[in-house]
Amino acid sequence: MKKVAVLGSTGSIGTQTLDVIRNNEDLQLVALSAGSNIELLEKQIREFHPEICCVSSKSNADALRIAIADVTPSCKIVSGMEGLLEVAVVESSDILITAIVGMIGIKPTIAAIEAGKDIGLANKETLVTAGHIIMPLAREKGVSILPVDSEHSAIFQCLNGEKENVIHKILLTASGGPFRGMKKKDLEQVTLDMALKHPNWSMGKKITIDSSTMVNKGLEVIEAKWLFNVNPGQIEVLVQPQSIIHSMVEFEDGAVIAQLGSPDMRLPIQYALYYPKRVFLDGERLDFSKITELTFEKPDMDTFVGLKYAYDAIDIGGSMPTVLNAANELAVAKFLNKKIRFLEIYEIINFCMDCHTVIENPSVDQILETERWVYETIESRWIS
Ligand code: NAD
Ligand code: MG
C-alpha cells in the first residue's frame, strides 16, 4: 500500500490525483490540503477518510470541522502555513503530490524532503524559484523528485534506462496556447475569456493564463534545467499544436526518443505514484490511423516574449527566476481580476526584472523576501 498526501486536492491536478487513487486499491490518501472549497473537501474527507486536512484560513477550518463533525474516524483539521507543513510531513505518507499553485509550495516541499518523503512535483513555481535548494537537498536525503508536469514526465520516461548516456538536447514541446500564430497587435485585443480557452488541456486558471502567454513554457524550461541537470541552451522549445508528443530527448548519437499519448494528466500523475511501474489506466488511447496531422513549429519568442524572459532569467540566475515567477504570479492574478490588460503581464515581468538587483544563490528566506520585493514594486511603482 502506498500512502499519499496531496497539497491542492480540490484543483485540477489534485482532483485527478484523487481519481487515480480512487481507481487503485493499493493507493491510500492519508492527508490533503486545499484553499477554501469546503464543500468539495467535505466530500473528499467522507470518501477517502484522510487523517489530516489543511485549509487556508482559521474560519475555513471552523466551517470544515462543523461539516465533518459526524465523520469517523475523525479527520484533524489544520490551517495556514503551519497546517500545510503538518500535511507535508505527516508520518504515515510515502509520497507528497504538490498540486498547490504558486510559491506557497516552497516551504512544504522542502519540509517533506527533509522528512524523507518522495515528491510528485506538479507545483513548478517551487522548482523555478528554489531548484538550487531542492535538488541538492533531495539528493542528500535520498528522496525522488518525480515530475508530474506532462512534458517533464515525458522526458523522465524517455530517460528510462539511459543513466550512462549523455543528453544532447531536450525537445520541450508546447501547444502554443490559444493565441498561437498571433502577433503583438493581435494580442493587444485579447480578453480574459479568450485567454482562458486552452485548445487541448483543461487546467487551473493560473496555468491556463500562463499557457496563453507561454510563460508556462518558460517556467518549464527552468523546471527542466533543475530536474534533468542540463544547461538552458540544451533545452529547445518546440511547438507541437496537437499535444500528442509530450516531449523528446535527443542523445549524443542523434537518436531521438519521444513519449506520446492522449492529453490526460492522470498518466503522468499515475506514473509518478507508481514509478518505475506502469499500471492500467482507462481513458482515451492514441489511434494513429486517426491522427491526420502531427506538426511542429518554432516558438515565436518576439511575440510571446514571456518565454524569452524565462531564458534571460535562468541565464542571469540567482534570484532572477524568482522575480520572473513572482511578477508573473501577481500579474496573472491581476489579469484574472480584470485589473490589467493581457500584454501588461509581460510589461510587469520586464519592469520587475529590469529594476532587480540579483542575489546570488538565495536562501529560502531571501527567495520569499524577493517575492515580497516584487509585490511591493508592482503595487507601488507600476502604473497601469
Ligand atoms: P488549480 O488552481 O486547479 O488548483 C490549485 C489547488 O491549490 C487548489 O486545491 C487550491 O485550493 C489550492 N491552493 C491554491 N492557493 C492556495 C493557498 N494559498 N493555500 C492553500 N491552498 C491553495 O491549479 P492546477 O491547475 O491544479 O495546478 C496546480 C499546480 O500544478 C500548478 O503549479 C501548475 O503549474 C501545475 N500543473 C498543472 C497542470 C494541469 O493540468 N492543471 C499541468 C502541469 C502542471
Ligand atoms: Mg506542462
Coordinates of C-alpha atoms and ligand atoms in Angstrom, one line a residue:
M1 CA 0.0 0.0 0.0
K2 CA 1.4 3.4 -1.0
K3 CA 0.3 6.2 1.2
V4 CA -0.2 9.6 -0.4
A5 CA -0.5 13.2 0.8
V6 CA -1.8 15.8 -1.6
L7 CA -1.4 19.6 -1.4
G8 CA -4.1 21.3 -3.5
S9 CA -6.6 18.4 -3.6
T10 CA -9.5 20.5 -4.9
G11 CA -7.7 21.7 -8.0
S12 CA -7.2 20.3 -11.5
I13 CA -4.2 18.1 -10.6
G14 CA -5.5 17.5 -7.1
T15 CA -8.8 16.0 -8.2
Q16 CA -7.2 14.0 -10.9
T17 CA -4.7 12.6 -8.3
L18 CA -7.7 11.6 -6.2
D19 CA -9.2 10.0 -9.3
V20 CA -6.1 7.8 -9.7
I21 CA -6.2 6.9 -6.0
R22 CA -9.9 6.1 -6.3
N23 CA -9.2 3.7 -9.1
N24 CA -6.3 1.8 -7.5
E25 CA -6.7 -0.2 -4.3
D26 CA -3.0 -0.2 -3.5
L27 CA -3.0 3.6 -3.1
Q28 CA -4.4 5.3 0.0
L29 CA -4.9 9.0 0.6
V30 CA -3.7 9.9 4.1
A31 CA -3.5 13.7 4.1
L32 CA -4.8 16.6 2.0
S33 CA -4.9 20.3 1.7
A34 CA -6.7 23.0 -0.2
G35 CA -7.6 26.6 -0.1
S36 CA -11.3 27.3 0.6
N37 CA -13.5 24.9 -1.3
I38 CA -15.1 23.4 1.9
E39 CA -17.9 21.6 0.0
L40 CA -15.5 19.6 -2.1
L41 CA -13.1 19.0 0.8
E42 CA -16.0 17.6 2.9
K43 CA -16.8 15.2 0.0
Q44 CA -13.2 14.2 -0.2
I45 CA -12.9 13.5 3.5
R46 CA -16.1 11.5 3.5
E47 CA -14.8 9.4 0.6
F48 CA -11.2 8.9 1.5
H49 CA -11.0 9.2 5.3
P50 CA -7.7 11.0 5.5
E51 CA -6.0 11.6 8.9
I52 CA -5.5 15.3 8.4
C53 CA -6.7 18.1 6.2
C54 CA -5.4 21.7 5.8
V55 CA -7.4 24.7 4.7
S56 CA -6.1 28.2 4.0
S57 CA -7.7 30.1 7.0
K58 CA -9.0 29.5 10.5
S59 CA -12.5 30.4 9.5
N60 CA -12.4 27.8 6.7
A61 CA -11.1 25.3 9.3
D62 CA -14.0 26.0 11.6
A63 CA -16.5 25.6 8.8
L64 CA -15.0 22.3 7.7
R65 CA -14.9 21.0 11.3
I66 CA -18.6 21.6 11.6
A67 CA -19.3 20.0 8.2
I68 CA -17.4 16.7 9.0
A69 CA -18.3 16.5 12.7
D70 CA -20.1 13.2 12.2
V71 CA -17.3 11.5 10.2
T72 CA -15.5 8.6 11.9
P73 CA -12.6 8.1 12.2
S74 CA -12.3 11.8 12.7
C75 CA -10.0 13.9 10.5
K76 CA -7.7 16.5 12.1
I77 CA -8.3 20.0 10.5
V78 CA -5.5 22.4 10.5
S79 CA -4.9 25.7 8.6
G80 CA -2.4 28.2 7.2
M81 CA 1.3 27.6 6.5
E82 CA 1.7 25.7 9.8
G83 CA -1.0 23.3 8.7
L84 CA 0.5 22.9 5.2
L85 CA 3.8 21.9 6.8
E86 CA 2.0 19.4 9.0
V87 CA 0.3 17.8 6.0
A88 CA 3.6 17.7 4.1
V89 CA 5.4 15.7 6.7
V90 CA 2.6 13.5 8.1
E91 CA 4.2 10.4 9.5
S92 CA 2.2 7.9 7.5
S93 CA 2.8 9.2 4.0
D94 CA 5.3 7.8 1.5
I95 CA 4.9 10.5 -1.2
L96 CA 3.6 14.1 -1.4
I97 CA 1.9 15.3 -4.5
T98 CA 2.4 19.0 -4.8
A99 CA -0.7 20.1 -6.7
I100 CA -0.8 23.5 -5.0
V101 CA -0.3 26.6 -7.2
G102 CA 2.5 29.1 -6.7
M103 CA 5.4 29.8 -4.4
I104 CA 3.4 28.9 -1.4
G105 CA 4.6 25.4 -2.2
I106 CA 8.3 26.1 -1.4
K107 CA 8.3 25.5 2.4
P108 CA 6.0 22.4 2.5
T109 CA 8.0 20.8 -0.4
I110 CA 11.3 21.4 1.4
A111 CA 9.8 20.1 4.7
A112 CA 8.6 16.9 3.0
I113 CA 12.0 16.3 1.5
E114 CA 13.6 16.9 4.9
A115 CA 11.2 14.3 6.3
G116 CA 12.3 11.8 3.6
K117 CA 9.1 11.9 1.6
D118 CA 9.2 11.3 -2.2
I119 CA 7.8 14.2 -4.1
G120 CA 5.4 14.0 -7.1
L121 CA 6.0 17.5 -8.3
A122 CA 3.3 19.4 -10.2
N123 CA 4.0 22.8 -8.4
K124 CA 6.6 24.0 -10.9
E125 CA 6.8 27.5 -9.3
T126 CA 8.7 25.9 -6.4
L127 CA 11.4 24.4 -8.6
V128 CA 11.6 27.6 -10.7
T129 CA 12.4 29.7 -7.6
A130 CA 14.1 27.2 -5.3
G131 CA 15.5 24.5 -7.6
H132 CA 19.1 25.2 -6.4
I133 CA 18.0 24.3 -2.9
I134 CA 15.5 21.5 -3.6
M135 CA 17.5 19.3 -6.0
P136 CA 20.7 19.0 -3.8
L137 CA 18.6 18.5 -0.7
A138 CA 16.6 15.7 -2.4
R139 CA 19.9 14.0 -3.4
E140 CA 21.2 14.4 0.1
K141 CA 18.1 12.9 1.7
G142 CA 17.8 10.1 -1.0
V143 CA 14.4 11.4 -2.0
S144 CA 13.0 11.1 -5.5
I145 CA 11.6 14.1 -7.2
L146 CA 9.1 12.6 -9.7
P147 CA 7.8 15.0 -12.3
V148 CA 4.0 15.3 -12.7
D149 CA 4.1 18.1 -15.4
S150 CA 3.3 16.2 -18.6
E151 CA 6.4 17.4 -20.5
H152 CA 8.8 16.6 -17.7
S153 CA 7.1 13.2 -17.1
A154 CA 7.6 12.6 -20.8
I155 CA 11.3 13.5 -20.6
F156 CA 11.7 11.4 -17.4
Q157 CA 10.1 8.4 -19.3
C158 CA 12.4 9.0 -22.3
L159 CA 15.4 8.8 -19.9
N160 CA 14.5 5.4 -18.6
G161 CA 17.5 3.1 -18.8
E162 CA 19.7 5.9 -20.1
K163 CA 21.6 6.7 -16.9
E164 CA 25.0 6.1 -18.6
N165 CA 24.2 8.3 -21.6
V166 CA 24.6 12.0 -22.1
I167 CA 21.6 14.1 -23.1
H168 CA 22.4 16.1 -26.1
K169 CA 19.2 18.1 -26.2
I170 CA 15.8 18.2 -24.6
L171 CA 12.9 19.0 -27.0
L172 CA 10.3 20.5 -24.8
T173 CA 7.0 20.6 -26.6
A174 CA 4.4 23.3 -26.3
S175 CA 0.9 23.5 -27.6
G176 CA 1.4 27.2 -28.4
G177 CA -1.8 28.0 -26.5
P178 CA -5.0 29.7 -27.7
F179 CA -3.1 32.6 -29.3
R180 CA -0.6 30.6 -31.4
G181 CA 0.1 32.5 -34.7
M182 CA -1.0 35.8 -33.4
K183 CA 1.3 38.9 -33.4
K184 CA 1.7 41.6 -30.8
K185 CA -1.0 43.9 -32.4
D186 CA -3.5 40.9 -32.2
L187 CA -2.5 40.3 -28.5
E188 CA -3.5 43.9 -27.7
Q189 CA -7.1 42.9 -28.3
V190 CA -7.3 39.6 -26.4
T191 CA -9.7 39.3 -23.5
L192 CA -9.7 37.2 -20.3
D193 CA -12.3 34.8 -21.7
M194 CA -10.2 34.2 -24.8
A195 CA -7.1 33.5 -22.7
L196 CA -9.0 31.0 -20.5
K197 CA -9.8 28.8 -23.5
H198 CA -6.9 26.4 -23.9
P199 CA -7.1 24.3 -27.1
N200 CA -6.0 20.9 -25.6
W201 CA -5.9 20.9 -21.8
S202 CA -8.4 21.7 -19.1
M203 CA -6.4 23.1 -16.2
G204 CA -6.5 25.6 -13.3
K205 CA -6.9 29.3 -14.2
K206 CA -3.3 30.4 -13.4
I207 CA -1.6 27.8 -15.6
T208 CA -4.2 28.4 -18.3
I209 CA -3.2 32.0 -18.5
D210 CA 0.5 31.0 -18.3
S211 CA -0.1 28.8 -21.3
S212 CA -1.7 31.6 -23.3
T213 CA 1.3 33.9 -22.6
M214 CA 3.8 31.0 -23.0
V215 CA 5.3 32.0 -19.6
N216 CA 4.3 28.4 -18.6
K217 CA 6.8 27.1 -21.2
G218 CA 9.4 29.5 -19.8
L219 CA 8.8 28.2 -16.3
E220 CA 9.0 24.6 -17.7
V221 CA 12.4 25.4 -19.3
I222 CA 13.7 26.3 -15.8
E223 CA 11.9 23.3 -14.3
A224 CA 13.6 21.0 -16.8
K225 CA 17.0 22.6 -16.1
W226 CA 16.7 21.6 -12.5
L227 CA 15.1 18.2 -12.9
F228 CA 17.5 16.9 -15.6
N229 CA 20.6 18.9 -14.8
V230 CA 21.1 20.4 -18.3
N231 CA 22.1 23.8 -19.5
P232 CA 19.2 26.1 -20.7
G233 CA 21.0 26.0 -24.1
Q234 CA 20.3 22.3 -24.3
I235 CA 16.5 22.9 -23.9
E236 CA 14.7 23.7 -27.2
V237 CA 11.1 24.6 -27.1
L238 CA 9.2 23.1 -30.0
V239 CA 5.5 24.0 -30.7
Q240 CA 3.6 20.8 -31.3
P241 CA 0.0 22.1 -31.6
Q242 CA -1.8 18.7 -31.3
S243 CA -0.2 18.0 -27.8
I244 CA 0.4 14.3 -28.8
I245 CA 4.2 14.3 -28.4
H246 CA 4.6 15.3 -24.8
S247 CA 8.4 15.9 -25.2
M248 CA 11.5 14.3 -26.5
V249 CA 15.2 13.7 -25.7
E250 CA 17.9 13.7 -28.3
F251 CA 21.0 11.7 -27.3
E252 CA 24.6 12.2 -28.4
D253 CA 24.3 9.8 -31.3
G254 CA 21.4 11.7 -32.8
A255 CA 18.7 9.2 -31.6
V256 CA 15.6 10.9 -30.5
I257 CA 13.2 9.3 -28.0
A258 CA 9.7 10.7 -27.6
Q259 CA 6.8 10.0 -25.3
L260 CA 3.3 10.2 -26.9
G261 CA -0.2 9.9 -25.6
S262 CA -3.6 11.4 -25.4
P263 CA -3.6 14.6 -23.4
D264 CA -4.6 13.2 -20.0
M265 CA -2.8 14.4 -16.8
R266 CA -3.8 11.2 -15.0
L267 CA -1.0 9.4 -16.9
P268 CA 1.9 11.5 -15.5
I269 CA 0.3 11.6 -12.1
Q270 CA -0.1 7.8 -12.0
Y271 CA 3.4 7.3 -13.4
A272 CA 4.8 9.4 -10.5
L273 CA 2.8 7.4 -8.0
Y274 CA 3.9 4.0 -9.3
Y275 CA 7.4 4.8 -10.7
P276 CA 9.1 2.7 -12.1
K277 CA 6.0 0.5 -12.6
R278 CA 3.3 1.1 -15.2
V279 CA -0.3 0.1 -14.3
F280 CA -3.5 0.1 -16.3
L281 CA -5.2 3.4 -17.0
D282 CA -8.6 3.6 -18.6
G283 CA -9.1 6.5 -20.9
E284 CA -8.5 7.5 -24.5
R285 CA -5.8 5.7 -26.3
L286 CA -3.9 7.1 -29.3
D287 CA -5.3 5.8 -32.6
F288 CA -2.6 6.5 -35.1
S289 CA -4.8 5.8 -38.0
K290 CA -7.0 8.8 -36.9
I291 CA -4.1 11.2 -36.4
T292 CA -4.3 13.3 -39.5
E293 CA -1.5 15.7 -38.7
L294 CA 1.4 16.0 -36.4
T295 CA 3.1 19.3 -36.9
F296 CA 6.0 21.3 -35.5
E297 CA 6.9 25.0 -35.3
K298 CA 9.5 27.1 -33.7
P299 CA 8.0 29.3 -30.9
D300 CA 7.6 33.0 -31.7
M301 CA 9.6 34.5 -28.9
D302 CA 9.4 38.0 -30.3
T303 CA 5.6 37.9 -29.8
F304 CA 5.5 35.6 -26.8
V305 CA 8.3 37.4 -25.0
G306 CA 7.5 35.7 -21.7
L307 CA 9.4 32.7 -23.0
K308 CA 12.4 34.9 -23.8
Y309 CA 12.3 36.5 -20.3
A310 CA 12.4 33.0 -18.8
Y311 CA 15.6 32.1 -20.8
D312 CA 17.0 35.5 -19.7
A313 CA 16.1 34.9 -16.0
I314 CA 17.8 31.5 -15.9
D315 CA 20.9 32.9 -17.7
I316 CA 21.2 35.6 -15.1
G317 CA 20.3 33.1 -12.3
G318 CA 20.3 33.8 -8.6
S319 CA 17.1 35.5 -7.5
M320 CA 16.1 36.4 -11.1
P321 CA 13.9 33.4 -11.8
T322 CA 12.1 34.3 -8.5
V323 CA 11.5 37.8 -9.9
L324 CA 10.1 36.4 -13.1
N325 CA 7.9 33.9 -11.3
A326 CA 6.6 36.3 -8.6
A327 CA 6.0 39.1 -11.0
N328 CA 4.1 36.7 -13.2
E329 CA 2.0 35.3 -10.3
L330 CA 0.8 38.8 -9.3
A331 CA 0.3 40.0 -12.9
V332 CA -1.8 36.9 -13.7
A333 CA -3.8 37.4 -10.5
K334 CA -4.5 41.0 -11.7
F335 CA -5.3 39.9 -15.2
L336 CA -7.8 37.3 -13.8
N337 CA -9.4 40.1 -11.8
K338 CA -9.5 42.2 -15.0
K339 CA -7.3 44.9 -13.5
I340 CA -4.7 44.8 -16.3
R341 CA -4.5 44.1 -20.0
F342 CA -3.1 40.8 -21.4
L343 CA 0.2 42.4 -22.6
E344 CA 0.7 44.1 -19.3
I345 CA 1.6 40.7 -17.9
Y346 CA 4.8 40.8 -20.0
E347 CA 5.4 44.5 -19.2
I348 CA 5.2 43.9 -15.5
I349 CA 7.6 41.0 -15.6
N350 CA 10.0 43.0 -17.7
F351 CA 9.7 46.0 -15.4
C352 CA 10.5 43.9 -12.3
M353 CA 13.4 42.1 -13.9
D354 CA 14.8 45.4 -15.1
C355 CA 14.9 47.0 -11.7
H356 CA 16.0 44.0 -9.6
T357 CA 19.5 43.6 -8.1
V358 CA 20.3 40.0 -8.2
I359 CA 21.0 38.0 -5.1
E360 CA 23.3 35.1 -5.9
N361 CA 22.3 31.6 -4.5
P362 CA 19.4 33.0 -2.5
S363 CA 18.2 31.1 0.7
V364 CA 14.5 30.3 1.2
D365 CA 14.2 33.5 3.2
Q366 CA 15.8 35.6 0.5
I367 CA 13.5 34.0 -2.1
L368 CA 10.5 34.9 -0.1
E369 CA 11.9 38.4 0.6
T370 CA 12.4 38.8 -3.2
E371 CA 8.8 37.8 -3.7
R372 CA 7.7 40.5 -1.2
W373 CA 10.0 43.0 -3.0
V374 CA 8.4 42.1 -6.3
Y375 CA 4.9 42.5 -4.9
E376 CA 5.8 45.9 -3.3
T377 CA 7.5 47.1 -6.5
I378 CA 4.4 46.3 -8.6
E379 CA 1.9 47.8 -6.1
S380 CA 3.9 51.0 -5.5
R381 CA 5.6 51.6 -8.8
W382 CA 3.6 50.0 -11.6
I383 CA 1.2 52.4 -13.3
S384 CA -1.4 50.6 -15.4
Ligands
NAD1 P1 -5.7 24.7 -9.5 O1 -5.9 26.2 -9.4 O2 -6.8 24.0 -10.3 O3 -5.6 24.1 -8.1 C1 -4.8 24.6 -7.1 C2 -5.0 23.9 -5.7 O4 -4.2 24.6 -4.8 C3 -6.5 24.0 -5.2 O5 -6.8 22.9 -4.5 C4 -6.4 25.3 -4.3 O6 -7.4 25.2 -3.3 C5 -5.0 25.1 -3.7 N1 -4.5 26.4 -3.3 C6 -4.3 27.5 -4.1 N2 -3.8 28.5 -3.4 C7 -3.7 28.1 -2.1 C8 -3.4 28.7 -0.9 N3 -3.0 30.0 -0.8 N4 -3.4 27.9 0.3 C9 -3.7 26.6 0.2 N5 -4.1 26.0 -0.9 C10 -4.1 26.7 -2.1 O7 -4.3 24.5 -10.1 P2 -3.8 23.3 -11.0 O8 -4.1 23.6 -12.5 O9 -4.2 22.0 -10.5 O10 -2.2 23.5 -10.9 C11 -1.5 23.1 -9.7 C12 0.0 23.1 -10.0 O11 0.3 22.1 -10.9 C13 0.5 24.4 -10.5 O12 1.8 24.7 -10.1 C14 0.6 24.1 -12.0 O13 1.5 24.9 -12.7 C15 0.9 22.7 -12.1 N6 0.5 21.9 -13.3 C16 -0.8 21.8 -13.6 C17 -1.2 21.1 -14.7 C18 -2.7 21.0 -15.0 O14 -3.0 20.2 -16.0 N7 -3.6 21.6 -14.3 C19 -0.3 20.6 -15.5 C20 1.1 20.7 -15.2 C21 1.4 21.4 -14.0
MG2 MG 3.3 21.2 -18.7

